[in-house]
PDB file of C-alpha atoms in Angstrom:
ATOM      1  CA  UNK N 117      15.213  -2.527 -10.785  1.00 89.00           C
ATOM      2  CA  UNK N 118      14.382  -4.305  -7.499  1.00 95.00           C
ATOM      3  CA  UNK N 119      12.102  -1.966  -4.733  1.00 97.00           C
ATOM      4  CA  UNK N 120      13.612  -3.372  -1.214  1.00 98.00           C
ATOM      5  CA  UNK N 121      11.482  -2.899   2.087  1.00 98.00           C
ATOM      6  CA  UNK N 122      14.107  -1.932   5.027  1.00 98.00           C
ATOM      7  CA  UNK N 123      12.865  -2.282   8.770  1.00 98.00           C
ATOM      8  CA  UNK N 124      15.559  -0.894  10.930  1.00 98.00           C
ATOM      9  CA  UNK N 125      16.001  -0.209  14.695  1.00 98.00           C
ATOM     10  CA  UNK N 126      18.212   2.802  16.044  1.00 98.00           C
ATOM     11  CA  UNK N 127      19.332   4.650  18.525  1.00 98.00           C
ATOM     12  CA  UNK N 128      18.867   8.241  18.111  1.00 98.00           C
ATOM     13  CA  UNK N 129      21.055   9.711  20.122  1.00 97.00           C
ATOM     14  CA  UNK N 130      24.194  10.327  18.334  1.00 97.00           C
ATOM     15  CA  UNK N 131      21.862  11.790  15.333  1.00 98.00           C
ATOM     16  CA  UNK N 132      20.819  14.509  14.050  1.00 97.00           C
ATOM     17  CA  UNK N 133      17.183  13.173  13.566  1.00 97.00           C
ATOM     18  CA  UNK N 134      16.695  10.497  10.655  1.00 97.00           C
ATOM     19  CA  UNK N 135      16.680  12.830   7.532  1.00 95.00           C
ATOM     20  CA  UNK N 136      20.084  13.896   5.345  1.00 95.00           C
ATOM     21  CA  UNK N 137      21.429  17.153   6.580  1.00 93.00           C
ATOM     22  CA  UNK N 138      25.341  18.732   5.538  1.00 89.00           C
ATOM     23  CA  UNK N 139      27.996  18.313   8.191  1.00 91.00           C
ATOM     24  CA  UNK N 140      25.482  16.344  10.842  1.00 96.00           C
ATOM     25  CA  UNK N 141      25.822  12.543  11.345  1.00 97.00           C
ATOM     26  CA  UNK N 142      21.576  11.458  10.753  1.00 98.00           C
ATOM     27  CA  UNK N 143      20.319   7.706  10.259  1.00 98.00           C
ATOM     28  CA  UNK N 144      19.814   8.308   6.761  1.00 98.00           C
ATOM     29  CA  UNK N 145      22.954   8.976   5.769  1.00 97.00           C
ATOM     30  CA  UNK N 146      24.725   6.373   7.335  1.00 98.00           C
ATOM     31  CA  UNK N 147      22.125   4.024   5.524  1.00 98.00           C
ATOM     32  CA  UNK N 148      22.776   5.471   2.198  1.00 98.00           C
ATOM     33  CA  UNK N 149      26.443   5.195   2.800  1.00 97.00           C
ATOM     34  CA  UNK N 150      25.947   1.171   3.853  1.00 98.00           C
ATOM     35  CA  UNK N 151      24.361   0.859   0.383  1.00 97.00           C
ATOM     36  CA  UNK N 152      26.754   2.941  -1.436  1.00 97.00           C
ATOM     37  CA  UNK N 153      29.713   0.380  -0.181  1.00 96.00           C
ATOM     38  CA  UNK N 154      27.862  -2.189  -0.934  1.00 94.00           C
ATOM     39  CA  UNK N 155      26.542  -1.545  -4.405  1.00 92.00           C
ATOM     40  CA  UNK N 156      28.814   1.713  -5.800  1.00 93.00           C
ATOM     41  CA  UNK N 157      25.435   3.521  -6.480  1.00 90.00           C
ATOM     42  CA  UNK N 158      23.860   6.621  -4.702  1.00 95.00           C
ATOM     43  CA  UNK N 159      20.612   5.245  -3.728  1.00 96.00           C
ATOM     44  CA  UNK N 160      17.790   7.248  -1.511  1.00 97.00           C
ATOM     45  CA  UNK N 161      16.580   5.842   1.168  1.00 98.00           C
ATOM     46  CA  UNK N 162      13.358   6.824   1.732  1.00 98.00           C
ATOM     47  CA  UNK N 163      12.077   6.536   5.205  1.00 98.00           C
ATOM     48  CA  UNK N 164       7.849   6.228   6.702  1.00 97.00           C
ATOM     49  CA  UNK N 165       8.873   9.310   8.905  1.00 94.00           C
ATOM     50  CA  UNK N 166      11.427  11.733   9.997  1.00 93.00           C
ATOM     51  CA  UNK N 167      12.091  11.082  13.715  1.00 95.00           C
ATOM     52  CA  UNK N 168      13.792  14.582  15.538  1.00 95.00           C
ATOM     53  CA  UNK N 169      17.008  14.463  17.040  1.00 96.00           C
ATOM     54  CA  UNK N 170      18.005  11.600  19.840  1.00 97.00           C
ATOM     55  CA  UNK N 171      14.505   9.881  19.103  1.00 98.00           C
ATOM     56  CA  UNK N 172      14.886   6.001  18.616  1.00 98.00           C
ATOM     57  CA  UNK N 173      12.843   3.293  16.552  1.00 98.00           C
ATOM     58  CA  UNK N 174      12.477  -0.514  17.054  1.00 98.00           C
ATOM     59  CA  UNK N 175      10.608  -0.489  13.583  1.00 98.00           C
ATOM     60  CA  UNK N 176      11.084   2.121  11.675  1.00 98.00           C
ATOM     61  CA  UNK N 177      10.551   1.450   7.890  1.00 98.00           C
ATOM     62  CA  UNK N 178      12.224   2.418   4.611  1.00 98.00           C
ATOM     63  CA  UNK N 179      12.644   1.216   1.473  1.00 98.00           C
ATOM     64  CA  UNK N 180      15.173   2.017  -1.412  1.00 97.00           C
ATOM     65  CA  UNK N 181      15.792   0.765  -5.830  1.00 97.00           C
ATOM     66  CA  UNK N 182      18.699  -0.547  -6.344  1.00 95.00           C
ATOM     67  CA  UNK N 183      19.911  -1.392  -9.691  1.00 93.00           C
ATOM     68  CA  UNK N 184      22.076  -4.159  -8.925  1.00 87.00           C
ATOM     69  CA  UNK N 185      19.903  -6.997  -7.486  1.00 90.00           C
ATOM     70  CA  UNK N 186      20.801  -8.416  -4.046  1.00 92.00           C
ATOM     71  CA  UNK N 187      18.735 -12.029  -2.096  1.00 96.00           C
ATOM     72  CA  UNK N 188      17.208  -9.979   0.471  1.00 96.00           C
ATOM     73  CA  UNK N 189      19.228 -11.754   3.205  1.00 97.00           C
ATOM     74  CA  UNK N 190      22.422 -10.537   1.960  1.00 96.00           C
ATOM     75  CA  UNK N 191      21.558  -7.337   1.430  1.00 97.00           C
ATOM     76  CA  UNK N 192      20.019  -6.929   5.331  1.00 98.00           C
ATOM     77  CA  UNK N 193      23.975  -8.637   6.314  1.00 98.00           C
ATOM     78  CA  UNK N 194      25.692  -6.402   4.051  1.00 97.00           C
ATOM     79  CA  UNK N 195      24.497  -3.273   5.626  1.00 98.00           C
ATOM     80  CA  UNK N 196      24.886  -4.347   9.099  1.00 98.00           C
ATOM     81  CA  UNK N 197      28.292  -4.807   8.285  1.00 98.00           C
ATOM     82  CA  UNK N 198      28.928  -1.502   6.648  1.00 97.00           C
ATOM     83  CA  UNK N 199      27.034   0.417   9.594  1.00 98.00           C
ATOM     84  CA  UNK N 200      29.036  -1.305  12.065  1.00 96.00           C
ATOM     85  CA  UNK N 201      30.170   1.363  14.509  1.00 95.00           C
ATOM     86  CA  UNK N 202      26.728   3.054  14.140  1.00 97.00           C
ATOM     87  CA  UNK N 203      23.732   2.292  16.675  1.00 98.00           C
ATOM     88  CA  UNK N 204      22.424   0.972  13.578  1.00 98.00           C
ATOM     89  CA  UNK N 205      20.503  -2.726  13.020  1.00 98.00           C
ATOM     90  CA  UNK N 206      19.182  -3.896   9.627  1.00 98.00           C
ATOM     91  CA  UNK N 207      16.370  -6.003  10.972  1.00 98.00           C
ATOM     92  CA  UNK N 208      15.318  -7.640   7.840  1.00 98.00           C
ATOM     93  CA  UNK N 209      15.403  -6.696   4.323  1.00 98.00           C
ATOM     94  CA  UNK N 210      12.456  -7.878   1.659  1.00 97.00           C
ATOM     95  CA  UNK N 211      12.351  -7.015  -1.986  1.00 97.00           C
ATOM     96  CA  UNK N 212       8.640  -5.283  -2.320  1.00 97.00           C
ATOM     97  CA  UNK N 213       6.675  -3.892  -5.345  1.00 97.00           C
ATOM     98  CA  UNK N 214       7.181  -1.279  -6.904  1.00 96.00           C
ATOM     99  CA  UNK N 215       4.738   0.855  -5.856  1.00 97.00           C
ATOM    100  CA  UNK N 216       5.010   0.313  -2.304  1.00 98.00           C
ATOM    101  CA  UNK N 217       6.176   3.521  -0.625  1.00 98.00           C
ATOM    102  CA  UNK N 218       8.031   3.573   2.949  1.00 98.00           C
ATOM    103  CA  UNK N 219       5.662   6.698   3.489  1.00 97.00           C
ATOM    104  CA  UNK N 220       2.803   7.230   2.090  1.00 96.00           C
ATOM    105  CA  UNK N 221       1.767   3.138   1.890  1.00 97.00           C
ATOM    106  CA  UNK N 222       2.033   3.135   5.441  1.00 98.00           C
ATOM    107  CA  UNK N 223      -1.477   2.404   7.276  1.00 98.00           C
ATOM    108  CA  UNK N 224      -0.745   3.466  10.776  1.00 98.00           C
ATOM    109  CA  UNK N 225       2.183   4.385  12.962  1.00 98.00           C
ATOM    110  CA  UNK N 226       2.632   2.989  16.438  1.00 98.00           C
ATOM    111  CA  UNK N 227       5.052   4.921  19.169  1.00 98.00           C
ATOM    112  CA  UNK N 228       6.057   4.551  22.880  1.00 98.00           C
ATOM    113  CA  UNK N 229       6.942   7.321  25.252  1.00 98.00           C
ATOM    114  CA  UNK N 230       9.042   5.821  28.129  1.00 98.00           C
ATOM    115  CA  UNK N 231       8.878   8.355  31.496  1.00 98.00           C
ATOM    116  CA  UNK N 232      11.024   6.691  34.622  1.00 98.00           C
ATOM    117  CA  UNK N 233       9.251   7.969  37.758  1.00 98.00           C
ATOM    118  CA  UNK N 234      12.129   8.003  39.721  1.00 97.00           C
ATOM    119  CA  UNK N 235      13.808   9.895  42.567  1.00 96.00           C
ATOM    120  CA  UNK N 236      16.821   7.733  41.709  1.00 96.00           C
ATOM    121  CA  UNK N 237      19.088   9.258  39.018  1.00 97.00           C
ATOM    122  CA  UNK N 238      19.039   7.130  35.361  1.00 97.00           C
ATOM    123  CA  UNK N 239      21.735   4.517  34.950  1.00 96.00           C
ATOM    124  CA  UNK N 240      20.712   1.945  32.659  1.00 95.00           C
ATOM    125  CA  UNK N 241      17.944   4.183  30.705  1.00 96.00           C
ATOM    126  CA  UNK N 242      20.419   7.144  30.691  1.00 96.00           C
ATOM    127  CA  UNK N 243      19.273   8.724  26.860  1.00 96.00           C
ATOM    128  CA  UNK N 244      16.114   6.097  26.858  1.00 97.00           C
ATOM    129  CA  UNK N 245      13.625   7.603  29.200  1.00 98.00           C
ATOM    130  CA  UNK N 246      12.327  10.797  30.655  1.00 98.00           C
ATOM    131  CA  UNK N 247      13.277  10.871  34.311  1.00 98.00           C
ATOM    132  CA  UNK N 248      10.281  12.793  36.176  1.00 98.00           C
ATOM    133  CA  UNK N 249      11.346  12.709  39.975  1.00 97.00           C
ATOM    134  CA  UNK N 250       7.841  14.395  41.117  1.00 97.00           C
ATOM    135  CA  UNK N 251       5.393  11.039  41.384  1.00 97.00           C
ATOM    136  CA  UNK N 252       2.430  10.741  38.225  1.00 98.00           C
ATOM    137  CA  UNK N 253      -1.206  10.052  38.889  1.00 98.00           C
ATOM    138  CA  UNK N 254      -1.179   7.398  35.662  1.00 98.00           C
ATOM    139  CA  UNK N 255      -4.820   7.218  36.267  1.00 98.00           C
ATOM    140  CA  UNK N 256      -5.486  10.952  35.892  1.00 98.00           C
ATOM    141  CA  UNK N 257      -3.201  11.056  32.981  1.00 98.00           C
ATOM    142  CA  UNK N 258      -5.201   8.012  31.167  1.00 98.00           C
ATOM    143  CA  UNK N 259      -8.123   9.501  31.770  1.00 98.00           C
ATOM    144  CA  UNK N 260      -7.369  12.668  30.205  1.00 98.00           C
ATOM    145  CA  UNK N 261      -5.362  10.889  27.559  1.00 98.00           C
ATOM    146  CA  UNK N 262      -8.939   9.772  26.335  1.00 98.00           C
ATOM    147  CA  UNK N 263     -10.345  13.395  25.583  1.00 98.00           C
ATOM    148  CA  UNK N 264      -7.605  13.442  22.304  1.00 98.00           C
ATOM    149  CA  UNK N 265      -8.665  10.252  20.578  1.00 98.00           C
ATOM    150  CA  UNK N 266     -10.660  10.589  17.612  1.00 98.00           C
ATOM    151  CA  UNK N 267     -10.280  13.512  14.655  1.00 98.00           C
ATOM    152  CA  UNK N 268      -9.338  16.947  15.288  1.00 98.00           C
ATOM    153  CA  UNK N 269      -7.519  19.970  14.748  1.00 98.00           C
ATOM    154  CA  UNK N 270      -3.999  19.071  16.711  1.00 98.00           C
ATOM    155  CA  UNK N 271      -2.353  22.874  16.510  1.00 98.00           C
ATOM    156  CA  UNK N 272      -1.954  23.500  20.003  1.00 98.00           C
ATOM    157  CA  UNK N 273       0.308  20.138  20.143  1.00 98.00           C
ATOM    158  CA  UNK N 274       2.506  20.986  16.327  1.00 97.00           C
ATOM    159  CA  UNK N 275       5.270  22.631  16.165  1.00 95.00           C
ATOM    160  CA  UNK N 276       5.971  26.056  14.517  1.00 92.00           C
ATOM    161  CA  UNK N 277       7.896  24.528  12.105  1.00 90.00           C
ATOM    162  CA  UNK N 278       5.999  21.654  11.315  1.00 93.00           C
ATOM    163  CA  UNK N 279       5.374  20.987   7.101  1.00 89.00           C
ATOM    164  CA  UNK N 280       2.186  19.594   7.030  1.00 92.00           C
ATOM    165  CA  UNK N 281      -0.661  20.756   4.970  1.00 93.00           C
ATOM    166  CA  UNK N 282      -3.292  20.493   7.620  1.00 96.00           C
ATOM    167  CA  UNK N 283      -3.406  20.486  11.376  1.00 97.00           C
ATOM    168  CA  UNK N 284      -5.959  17.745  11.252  1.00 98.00           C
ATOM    169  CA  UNK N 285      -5.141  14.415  12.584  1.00 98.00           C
ATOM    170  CA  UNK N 286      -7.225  10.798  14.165  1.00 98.00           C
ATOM    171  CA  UNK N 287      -5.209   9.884  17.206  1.00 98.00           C
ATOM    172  CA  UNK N 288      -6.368   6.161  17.454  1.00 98.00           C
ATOM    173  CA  UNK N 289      -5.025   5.500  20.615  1.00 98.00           C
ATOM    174  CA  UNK N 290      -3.280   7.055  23.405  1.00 98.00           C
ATOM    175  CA  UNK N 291      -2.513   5.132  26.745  1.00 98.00           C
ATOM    176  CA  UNK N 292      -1.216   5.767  30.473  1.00 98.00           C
ATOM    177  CA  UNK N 293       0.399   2.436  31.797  1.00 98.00           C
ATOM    178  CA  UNK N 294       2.268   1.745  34.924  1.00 98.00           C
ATOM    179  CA  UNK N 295       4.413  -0.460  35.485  1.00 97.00           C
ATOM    180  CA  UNK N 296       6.461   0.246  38.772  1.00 97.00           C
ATOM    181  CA  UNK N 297       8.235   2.952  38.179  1.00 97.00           C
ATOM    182  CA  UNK N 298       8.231   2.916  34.910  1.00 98.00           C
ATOM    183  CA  UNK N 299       5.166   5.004  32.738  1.00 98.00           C
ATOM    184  CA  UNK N 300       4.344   4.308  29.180  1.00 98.00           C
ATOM    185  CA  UNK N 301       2.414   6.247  26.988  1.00 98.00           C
ATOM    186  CA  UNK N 302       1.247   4.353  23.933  1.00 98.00           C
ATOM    187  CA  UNK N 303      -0.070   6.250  20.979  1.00 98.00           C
ATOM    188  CA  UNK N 304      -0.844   5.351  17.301  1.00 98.00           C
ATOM    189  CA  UNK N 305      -2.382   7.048  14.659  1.00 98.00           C
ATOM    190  CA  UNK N 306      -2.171   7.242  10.417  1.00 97.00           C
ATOM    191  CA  UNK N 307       0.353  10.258  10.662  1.00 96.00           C
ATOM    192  CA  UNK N 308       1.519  12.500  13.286  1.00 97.00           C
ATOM    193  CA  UNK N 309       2.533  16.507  13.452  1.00 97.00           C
ATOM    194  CA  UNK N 310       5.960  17.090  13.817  1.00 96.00           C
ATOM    195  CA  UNK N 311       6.287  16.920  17.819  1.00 96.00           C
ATOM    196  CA  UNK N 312       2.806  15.749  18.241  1.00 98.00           C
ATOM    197  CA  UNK N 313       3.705  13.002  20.609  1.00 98.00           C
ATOM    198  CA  UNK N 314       6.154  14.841  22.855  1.00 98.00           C
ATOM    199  CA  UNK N 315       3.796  17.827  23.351  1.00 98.00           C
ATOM    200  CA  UNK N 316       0.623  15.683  24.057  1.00 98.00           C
ATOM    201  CA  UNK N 317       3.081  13.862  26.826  1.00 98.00           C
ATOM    202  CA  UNK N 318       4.695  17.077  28.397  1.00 98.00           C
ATOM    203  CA  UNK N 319       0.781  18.308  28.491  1.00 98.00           C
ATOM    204  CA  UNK N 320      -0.275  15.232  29.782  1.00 98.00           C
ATOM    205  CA  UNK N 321       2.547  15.033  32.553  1.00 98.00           C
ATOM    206  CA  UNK N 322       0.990  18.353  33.713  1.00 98.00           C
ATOM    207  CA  UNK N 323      -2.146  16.225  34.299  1.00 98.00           C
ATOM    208  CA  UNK N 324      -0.316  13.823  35.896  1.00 98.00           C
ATOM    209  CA  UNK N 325       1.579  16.290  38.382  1.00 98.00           C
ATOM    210  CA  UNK N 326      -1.851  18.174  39.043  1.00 98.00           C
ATOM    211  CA  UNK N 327      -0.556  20.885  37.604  1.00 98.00           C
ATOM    212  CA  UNK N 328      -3.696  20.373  34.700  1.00 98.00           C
ATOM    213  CA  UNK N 329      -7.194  18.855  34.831  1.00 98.00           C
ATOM    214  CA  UNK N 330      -8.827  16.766  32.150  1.00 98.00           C
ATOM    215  CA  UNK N 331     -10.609  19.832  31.638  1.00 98.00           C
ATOM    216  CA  UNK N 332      -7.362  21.918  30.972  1.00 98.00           C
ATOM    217  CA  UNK N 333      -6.283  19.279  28.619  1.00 98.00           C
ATOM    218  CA  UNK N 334      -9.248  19.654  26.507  1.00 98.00           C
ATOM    219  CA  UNK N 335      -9.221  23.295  26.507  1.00 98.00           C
ATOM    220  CA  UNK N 336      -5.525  23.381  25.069  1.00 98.00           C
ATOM    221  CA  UNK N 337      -6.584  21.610  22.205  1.00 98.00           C
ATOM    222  CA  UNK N 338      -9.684  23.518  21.745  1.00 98.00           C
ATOM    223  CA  UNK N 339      -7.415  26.490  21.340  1.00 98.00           C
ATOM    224  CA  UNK N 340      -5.681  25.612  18.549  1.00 98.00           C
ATOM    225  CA  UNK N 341      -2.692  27.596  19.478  1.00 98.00           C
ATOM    226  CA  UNK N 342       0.598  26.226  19.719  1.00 97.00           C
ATOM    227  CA  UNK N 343       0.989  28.627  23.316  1.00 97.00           C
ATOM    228  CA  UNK N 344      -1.575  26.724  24.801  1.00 98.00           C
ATOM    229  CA  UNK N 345       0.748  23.838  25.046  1.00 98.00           C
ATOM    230  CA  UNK N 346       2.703  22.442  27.949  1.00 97.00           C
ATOM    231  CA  UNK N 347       5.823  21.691  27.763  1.00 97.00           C
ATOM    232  CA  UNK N 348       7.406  19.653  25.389  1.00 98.00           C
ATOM    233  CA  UNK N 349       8.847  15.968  25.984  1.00 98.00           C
ATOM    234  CA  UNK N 350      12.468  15.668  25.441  1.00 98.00           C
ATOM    235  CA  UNK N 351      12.996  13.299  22.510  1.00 98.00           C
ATOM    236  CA  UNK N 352      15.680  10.417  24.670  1.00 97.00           C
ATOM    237  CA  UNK N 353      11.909   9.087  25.823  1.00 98.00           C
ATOM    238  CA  UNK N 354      10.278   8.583  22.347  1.00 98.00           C
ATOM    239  CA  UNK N 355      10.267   5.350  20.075  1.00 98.00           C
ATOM    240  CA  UNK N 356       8.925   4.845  16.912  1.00 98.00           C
ATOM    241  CA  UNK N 357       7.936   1.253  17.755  1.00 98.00           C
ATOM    242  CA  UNK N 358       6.416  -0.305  14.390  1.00 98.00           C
ATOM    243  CA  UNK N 359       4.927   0.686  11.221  1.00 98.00           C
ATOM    244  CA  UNK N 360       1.653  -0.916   9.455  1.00 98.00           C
ATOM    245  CA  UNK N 361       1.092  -1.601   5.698  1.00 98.00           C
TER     246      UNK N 361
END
């Protein structure tokens, strides 16, 4: 039975978040209904990561066995075609071995966090940025950004709710850019805490506003409690922008 590597792009904000829930539309299970028109089978599509609710991905991965073997090409087309009304593209499709796992093969994760600075209201980037009116020092906010990298214990910056064994994570990177009006904050690492990127950016747009030092920053994580957090990104900002293996 063929192993097929999916790389999809979305928009997250008609979803639920990416995994299978009952009565709530999710990116999943659209997917596994594309497959299920195309093929008859229920197949699970197993994705590198659960994005929340109105997140979006450029490069999210999955990958799925189907018994029925398809050229890669015409499996990627047949998707598209079945997700069509969904903000749903099938990038590529390529048939994989058989112990490569969307998940737990994956080498690093790569995201964006798009902030317009902007006293203007959001037209075009209505849903795909965080509109902060008050203006950013993106210098402060780098800076700060800095006192995160490496490996530590990220509880201040999980959620309640997150799943994962340990607190401990590497954050490779995480960088402040300006551009305009427009802020990025570019962040990769192995694996993430559930809302681990939105609460380092709410925290680090307290920096940015003055609101927080560099100093402040670092003391929040050295907490290790969750109330030691800023406030939380909302998820229209946040893109899961490509996946290593």
């Amino acid at each position: 039975m063929p192993r097929y590597k999916l790389t999809i792009e979305y928009d997250g904000t008609p979803f639920s978040g990416w995994q299978i829930q009952d009565n709530a539309p999710t990116v999943q299970g659209a997917l596994e209904a594309a497959v299920k028109a195309i093929c008859g089978e229920d197949v699970r599509v197993h994705g590198s990561g659960r994005t929340d609710a109105g997140v979006h991905a450029l490069g999210q991965v999955a990958h799925c066995d189907i018994e029925k073997p398809f050229p890669p090409g015409r499996l990627r087309d047949g998707l598209n075609a079945h997700l069509r009304p969904h903000p749903i593209g099938v990038l590529s499709a390529d048939i994989v071995p058989d112990d490569f796992e969307a998940r737990f093969s994956a080498k690093r994760r790569h995201y964006r966090y798009r902030i317009a600075n902007t006293r203007a209201n959001l037209a075009l980037d209505i849903k795909r940025s965080w509109r902060v009116p008050r203006h950013l020092d993106t210098d402060a906010m780098d800076a700060a950004a800095k006192r995160l990298l490496g490996k530590h214990d990220f509880t201040t910056f999980r959620d309640t709710e997150c799943q994962a064994k340990s607190p401990e994570k590497t954050l490779d990177q995480l960088d402040v850019i300006r551009e305009g009006d427009a802020i990025s904050i570019l962040t990769s690492a192995r694996s993430f805490l559930h809302s681990q990127v939105r609460s380092m950016v709410g925290s680090l747009v307290w920096v940015g506003e003055g609101r927080w030092s560099a100093d402040d920053l670092a003391a929040a994580l050295a907490a290790r409690n969750r109330a030691a957090c800023g406030p939380v990104a909302p998820p229209e900002g946040l893109y899961l922008v490509r996946v290593e293996y």
